[in-house]
Structures are given as structure tokens and as C-alpha cells.
XYZ file of C-alpha atoms in Angstrom:
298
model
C -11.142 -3.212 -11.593
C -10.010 0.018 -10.492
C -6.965 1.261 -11.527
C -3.896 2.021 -8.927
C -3.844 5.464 -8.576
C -0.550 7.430 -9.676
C 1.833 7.993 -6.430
C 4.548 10.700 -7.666
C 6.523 10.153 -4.281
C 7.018 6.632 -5.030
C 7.624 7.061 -8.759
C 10.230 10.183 -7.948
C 12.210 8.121 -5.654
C 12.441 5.025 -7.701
C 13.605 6.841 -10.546
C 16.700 8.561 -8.274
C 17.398 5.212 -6.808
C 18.129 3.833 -10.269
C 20.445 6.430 -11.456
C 21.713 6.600 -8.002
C 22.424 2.200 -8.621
C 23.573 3.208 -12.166
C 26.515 5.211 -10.190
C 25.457 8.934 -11.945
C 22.731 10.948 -9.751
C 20.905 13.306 -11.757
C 22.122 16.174 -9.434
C 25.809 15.547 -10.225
C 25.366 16.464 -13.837
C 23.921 19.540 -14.037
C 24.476 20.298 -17.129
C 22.399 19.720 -20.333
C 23.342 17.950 -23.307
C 24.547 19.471 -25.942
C 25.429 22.687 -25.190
C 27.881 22.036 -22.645
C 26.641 24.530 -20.694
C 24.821 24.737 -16.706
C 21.530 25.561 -17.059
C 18.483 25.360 -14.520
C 15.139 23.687 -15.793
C 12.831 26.352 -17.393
C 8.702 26.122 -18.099
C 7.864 27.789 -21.133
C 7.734 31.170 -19.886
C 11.136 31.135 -19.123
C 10.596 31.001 -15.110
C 13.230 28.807 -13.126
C 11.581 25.072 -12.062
C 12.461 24.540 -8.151
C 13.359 21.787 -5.750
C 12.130 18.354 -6.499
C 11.837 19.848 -10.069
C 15.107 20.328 -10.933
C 16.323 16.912 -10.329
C 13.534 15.157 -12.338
C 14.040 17.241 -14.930
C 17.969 16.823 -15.125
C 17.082 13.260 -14.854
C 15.271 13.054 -17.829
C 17.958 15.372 -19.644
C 20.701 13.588 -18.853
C 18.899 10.158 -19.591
C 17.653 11.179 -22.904
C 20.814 13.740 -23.971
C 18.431 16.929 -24.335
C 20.044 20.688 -25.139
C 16.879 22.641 -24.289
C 16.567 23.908 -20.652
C 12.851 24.604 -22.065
C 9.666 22.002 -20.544
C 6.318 22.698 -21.360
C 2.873 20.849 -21.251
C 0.995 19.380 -24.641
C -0.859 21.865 -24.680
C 1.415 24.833 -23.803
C 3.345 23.798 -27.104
C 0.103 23.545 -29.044
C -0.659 27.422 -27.688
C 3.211 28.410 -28.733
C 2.500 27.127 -32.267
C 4.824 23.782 -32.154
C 3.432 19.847 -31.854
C 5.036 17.214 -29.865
C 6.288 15.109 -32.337
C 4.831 11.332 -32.304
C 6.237 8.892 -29.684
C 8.005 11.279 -27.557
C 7.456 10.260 -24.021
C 6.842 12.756 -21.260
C 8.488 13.821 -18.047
C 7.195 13.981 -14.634
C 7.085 17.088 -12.744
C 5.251 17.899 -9.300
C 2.904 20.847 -8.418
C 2.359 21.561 -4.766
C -0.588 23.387 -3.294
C -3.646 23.278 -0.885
C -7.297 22.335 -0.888
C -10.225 23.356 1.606
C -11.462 20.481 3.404
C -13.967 19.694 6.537
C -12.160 18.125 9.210
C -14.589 15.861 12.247
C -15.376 19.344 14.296
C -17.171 20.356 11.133
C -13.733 22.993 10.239
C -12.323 23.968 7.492
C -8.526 22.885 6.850
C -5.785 23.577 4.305
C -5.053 20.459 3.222
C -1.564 20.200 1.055
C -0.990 18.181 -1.595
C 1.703 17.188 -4.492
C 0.206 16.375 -7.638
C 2.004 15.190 -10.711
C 1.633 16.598 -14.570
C 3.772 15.830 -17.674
C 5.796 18.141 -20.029
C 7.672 17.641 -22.824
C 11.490 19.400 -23.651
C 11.591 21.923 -26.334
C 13.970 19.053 -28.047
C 10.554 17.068 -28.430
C 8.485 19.659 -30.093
C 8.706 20.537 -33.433
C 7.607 24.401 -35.284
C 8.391 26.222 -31.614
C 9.820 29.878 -31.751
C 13.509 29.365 -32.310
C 14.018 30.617 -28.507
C 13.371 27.818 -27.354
C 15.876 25.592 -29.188
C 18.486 27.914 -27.743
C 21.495 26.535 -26.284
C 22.682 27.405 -22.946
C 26.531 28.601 -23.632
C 28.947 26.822 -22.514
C 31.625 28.955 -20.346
C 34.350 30.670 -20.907
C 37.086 28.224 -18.607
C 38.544 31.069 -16.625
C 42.428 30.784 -15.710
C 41.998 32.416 -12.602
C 39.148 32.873 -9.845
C 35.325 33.908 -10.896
C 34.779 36.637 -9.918
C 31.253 36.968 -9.765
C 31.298 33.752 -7.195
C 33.878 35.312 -4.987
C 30.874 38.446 -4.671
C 28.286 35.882 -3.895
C 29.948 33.841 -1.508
C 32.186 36.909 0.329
C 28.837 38.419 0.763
C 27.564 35.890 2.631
C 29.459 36.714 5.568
C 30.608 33.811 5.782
C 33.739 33.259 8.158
C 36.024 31.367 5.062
C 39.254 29.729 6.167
C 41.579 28.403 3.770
C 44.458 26.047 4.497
C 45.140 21.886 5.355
C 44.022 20.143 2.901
C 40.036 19.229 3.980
C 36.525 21.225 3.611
C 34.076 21.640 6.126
C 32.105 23.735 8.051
C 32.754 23.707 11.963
C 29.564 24.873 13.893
C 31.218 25.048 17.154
C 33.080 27.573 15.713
C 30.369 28.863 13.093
C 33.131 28.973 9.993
C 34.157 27.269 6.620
C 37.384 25.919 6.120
C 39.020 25.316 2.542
C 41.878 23.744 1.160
C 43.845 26.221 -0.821
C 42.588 27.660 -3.946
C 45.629 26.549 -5.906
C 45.238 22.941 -4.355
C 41.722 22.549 -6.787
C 41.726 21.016 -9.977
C 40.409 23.845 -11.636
C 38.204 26.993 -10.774
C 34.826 25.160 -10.675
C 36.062 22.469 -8.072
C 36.885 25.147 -5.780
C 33.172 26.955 -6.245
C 31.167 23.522 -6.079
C 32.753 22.954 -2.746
C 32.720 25.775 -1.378
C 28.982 26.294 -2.009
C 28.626 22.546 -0.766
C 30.038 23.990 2.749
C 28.274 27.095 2.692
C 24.690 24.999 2.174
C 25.764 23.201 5.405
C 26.698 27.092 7.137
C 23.001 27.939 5.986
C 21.515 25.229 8.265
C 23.150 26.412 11.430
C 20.843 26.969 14.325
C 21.004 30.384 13.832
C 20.315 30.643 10.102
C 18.027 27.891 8.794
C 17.995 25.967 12.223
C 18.741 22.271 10.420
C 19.258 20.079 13.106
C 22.723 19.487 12.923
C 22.898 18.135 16.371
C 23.471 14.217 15.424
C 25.484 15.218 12.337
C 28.585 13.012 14.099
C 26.787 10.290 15.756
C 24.305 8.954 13.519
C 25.154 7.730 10.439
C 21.481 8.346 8.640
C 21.913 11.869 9.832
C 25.110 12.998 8.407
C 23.455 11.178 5.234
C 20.648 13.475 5.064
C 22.983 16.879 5.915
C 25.476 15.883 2.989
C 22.711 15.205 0.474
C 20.892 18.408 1.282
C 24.507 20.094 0.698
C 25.228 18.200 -1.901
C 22.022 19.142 -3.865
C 22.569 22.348 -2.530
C 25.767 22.848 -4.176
C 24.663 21.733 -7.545
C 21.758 24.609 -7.305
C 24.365 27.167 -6.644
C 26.583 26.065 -9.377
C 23.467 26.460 -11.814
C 22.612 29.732 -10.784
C 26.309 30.863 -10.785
C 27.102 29.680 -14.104
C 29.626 27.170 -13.235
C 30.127 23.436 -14.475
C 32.156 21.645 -12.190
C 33.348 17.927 -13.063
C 31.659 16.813 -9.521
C 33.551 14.235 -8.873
C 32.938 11.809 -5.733
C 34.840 12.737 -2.550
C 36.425 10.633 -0.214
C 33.611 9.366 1.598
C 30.818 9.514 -1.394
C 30.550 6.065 -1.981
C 29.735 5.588 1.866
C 26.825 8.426 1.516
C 25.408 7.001 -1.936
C 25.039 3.545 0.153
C 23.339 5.284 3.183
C 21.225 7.184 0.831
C 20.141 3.811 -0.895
C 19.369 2.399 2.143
C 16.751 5.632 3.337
C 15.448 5.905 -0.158
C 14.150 2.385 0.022
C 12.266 3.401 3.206
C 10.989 6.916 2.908
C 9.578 7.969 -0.624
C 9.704 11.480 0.339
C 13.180 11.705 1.604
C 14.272 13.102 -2.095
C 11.589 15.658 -1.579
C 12.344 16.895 1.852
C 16.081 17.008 1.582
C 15.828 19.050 -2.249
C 13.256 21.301 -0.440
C 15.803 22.126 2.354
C 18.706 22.753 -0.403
C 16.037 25.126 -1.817
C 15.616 27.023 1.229
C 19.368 27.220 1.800
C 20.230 28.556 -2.151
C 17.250 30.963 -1.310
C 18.489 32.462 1.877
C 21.929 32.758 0.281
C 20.311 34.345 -2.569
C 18.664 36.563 -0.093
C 21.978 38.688 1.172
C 22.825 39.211 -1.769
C 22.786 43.114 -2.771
C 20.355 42.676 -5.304
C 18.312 39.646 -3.845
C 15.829 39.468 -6.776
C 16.958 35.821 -7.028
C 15.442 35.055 -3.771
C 13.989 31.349 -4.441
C 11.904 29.158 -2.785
C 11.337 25.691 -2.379
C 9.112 24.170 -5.226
């Protein structure tokens, strides 16, 4: 009997969907265990994870409590000098890419593909470099505005409104508007929100070009916009430095049902809508002054 091959689109999406039932989705913890502080996914060689990536990887952080921000492969920790100590179970991750194959006319095609491998967190692997047991540090909780975010998001360009006491970007008139500053929690609310509007700026038709069309008249839609955004948001935050307590808004609960509900009926809706937060987080990234952070979609 042959066995059923491996389908990382369904296995991806099942895992969300349970944390998703379980009421915490990996992206709204972005932070890793211990430390307390925000930290991206790394591979071993330090370089950022992307995409899809990023929320398996918090997944399994959050689920298992890990500190490290470092994932390597069996063998990557054998080459670095450490073992994978016995029992530890590994994490998914994808790799995307294309192969050369003959199509009926006899042509050659660039077929893509997602293919899954495992790695293990620098928490699982004993006699590593002590690097990579490194805890991100946890920030300083400013008083007062960031202001390193304020640079990122001011040079956007962004039109930024502030007053009433709602956010959201209006594409008719191609602008954010914010509640008050002072009317956030703290600091961090503010920035996670505002990056959550400015992810849904990126996608106008004369940025990114999301279709934003049906955003009020079908219910699936809006779904799929506020996911990318939120997703969006939580990549932002990472890269900024900044742990917001995301807590649901107003009309989460209705979103986490609608995204339930597509989930259970397209196994690469997770990957599409963290590929299109990518792209935002990477154009943002991208006017910038010094866009060296310019990131694409895993």
C-alpha cells in the first residue's frame, strides 16, 4: 500500500484552524516565549523567514513556549556543532520554487511548487554556539510615542487623519483615519493599528492593486482584506520592535467565524492572504530612506 503523500497546504491550514478554534491565532502573539520580546522567525544564518513562514513558526513557538527566534534543519545543527536532543518533534516550514517540465506541445514550462521540510528551534538543540540561545529583549515601554514608527509610517506618505473615535482607511478618499493618540491604551495599540490601516492603504488600486472593490458588499471579501491587514500588521510590529497586547476589535469575532468558514474550503487561503501581507510590509519597507529591508513574499 502506498503511502498518502504529505500535502503541506492541507496540514498548514488545519493547524491555523485549530488555534484559530482554540480562540489565540498564531499571528496575534508575535512574540516568543521567554524573552518577552517581538522577534521575527530566523534560519540559522540569521536571515528573516517570510510569509507562510512566520505564522507556522510562531505557531509552534507559542504552542510549545520557545525563547529562540533561531530554526534550523537536523543537519544544519549537526554542521553548527549542537544535536537535537532525543524526542524533540519538528516544525513544518514551506520552500517555494520551480521545476522544468514538458507540457503536450512538447514545451518546456516553469512549473511552481511548495514543498515542505522540518527544523528544529535552537531551544531543541543542545552544544549550539551560545548565539543562538540569545533572547530577543524585551522593550523598553516608552511613555510617549516611538519614534522610530512615527519615521516609518510618516514616510509612507500616507494621508493620516486623527480624530472620532474609529480606524480605517477610506479609498474614495485615499487616507487613514485614527482615533486620537491619547485615546490608545498604550503606545503599541496605537502602532499595531495604525500599521493594520496602512496594510489596507498598500492594497489600493494604485499601490498594490488588491481588489478592494467588494470590500462592503461581500462578506467573504472584507474577510480576506482584514486578515491580510491583520497579518500585515503583526509583520510590521515585528520588524518595528513593538509588542502590542492585540486584542480583538469590535467586529473580530465576526471575521474569526468568516475566516473558519473559508479555511474549511480553500487550503491555500492562509497562504495567499500571508503572501499579500508580505507584499504590502515589503512595499512599505520599500519608501523607506534606507529600503534595505525590502521583503518579499516567502
Amino acid at each position: 500500500m502506498t503511502a498518502e503523500k504529505f500535502d503541506v497546504y492541507s496540514h498548514v491550514t488545519s493547524q491555523i484552524i485549530a488555534q484559530i478554534e482554540a480562540g489565540t491565532p498564531p499571528w496575534r502573539k508575535p512574540w516568543t516565549g521567554g524573552g518577552g520580546g517581538v522577534s521575527l522567525p530566523e534560519r540559522f544564518n540569521g536571515e528573516a523567514y517570510r510569509g507562510i513562514n512566520i505564522l507556522m513558526l510562531w505557531a509552534t513557538a507559542m504552542a510549545k513556549d520557545y525563547s529562540s527566534a533561531r530554526w534550523m534543519t537536523f543537519n544544519q545543527a549537526k554542521q553548527l556543532g549542537g544535536h537535537v536532543r532525543k524526542g524533540e518533534k519538528s516544525a513544518t516550514v514551506v520552500k517555494y520554487g520551480t521545476v522544468e517540465r514538458e507540457d503536450e506541445n512538447g514545451e518546456e514550462r516553469q512549473i511552481p511548487y511548495a514543498k515542505a521540510y522540518r527544523v528544529f528551534n535552537a531551544d531543541q538543540i543542545d552544544g549550539l554556539p551560545e548565539q543562538f540561545y540569545a533572547r530577543p529583549a524585551a522593550p523598553a515601554a516608552p511613555a510617549q510615542r516611538i519614534a522610530h514608527a512615527d519615521a516609518f509610517f510618516a514616510t509612507t506618505g500616507a494621508i493620516i487623519r486623527h480624530g472620532g473615535d474609529k480606524a480605517f482607511f477610506a479609498p474614495s478618499l485615499d487616507l487613514i483615519q485614527m482615533p486620537p493618540f491619547e485615546s490608545f491604551r498604550d503606545p503599541e495599540s496605537y502602532y499595531a493599528t495604525l500599521a493594520h490601516e496602512t496594510v489596507h492603504w498598500a492594497g489600493a488600486e494604485h499601490r498594490l492593486n488588491r481588489d478592494l472593490s467588494r470590500y462592503h458588499s461581500d462578506r467573504s471579501e472584507r474577510a480576506r482584506e482584514e486578515l491580510i491587514a491583520d497579518l500585515g500588521a503583526c509583520f510590521v510590529s515585528a520588524d518595528l520592535g513593538i509588542v502590542p497586547e492585540l486584542e480583538p476589535r469590535a467586529d473580530h469575532a465576526s471575521y474569526l467565524a468568516s475566516w473558519l468558514d473559508v479555511l474549511s474550503n480553500d487550503k491555500r487561503f492562509i497562504f495567499s492572504a500571508a503572501a499579500h501581507a508580505q507584499r504590502a510590509v515589503a512595499y512599505l519597507h520599500g519608501l523607506q530612506p534606507d529600503s534595505g529591508m525590502v521583503r518579499e513574499a516567502a
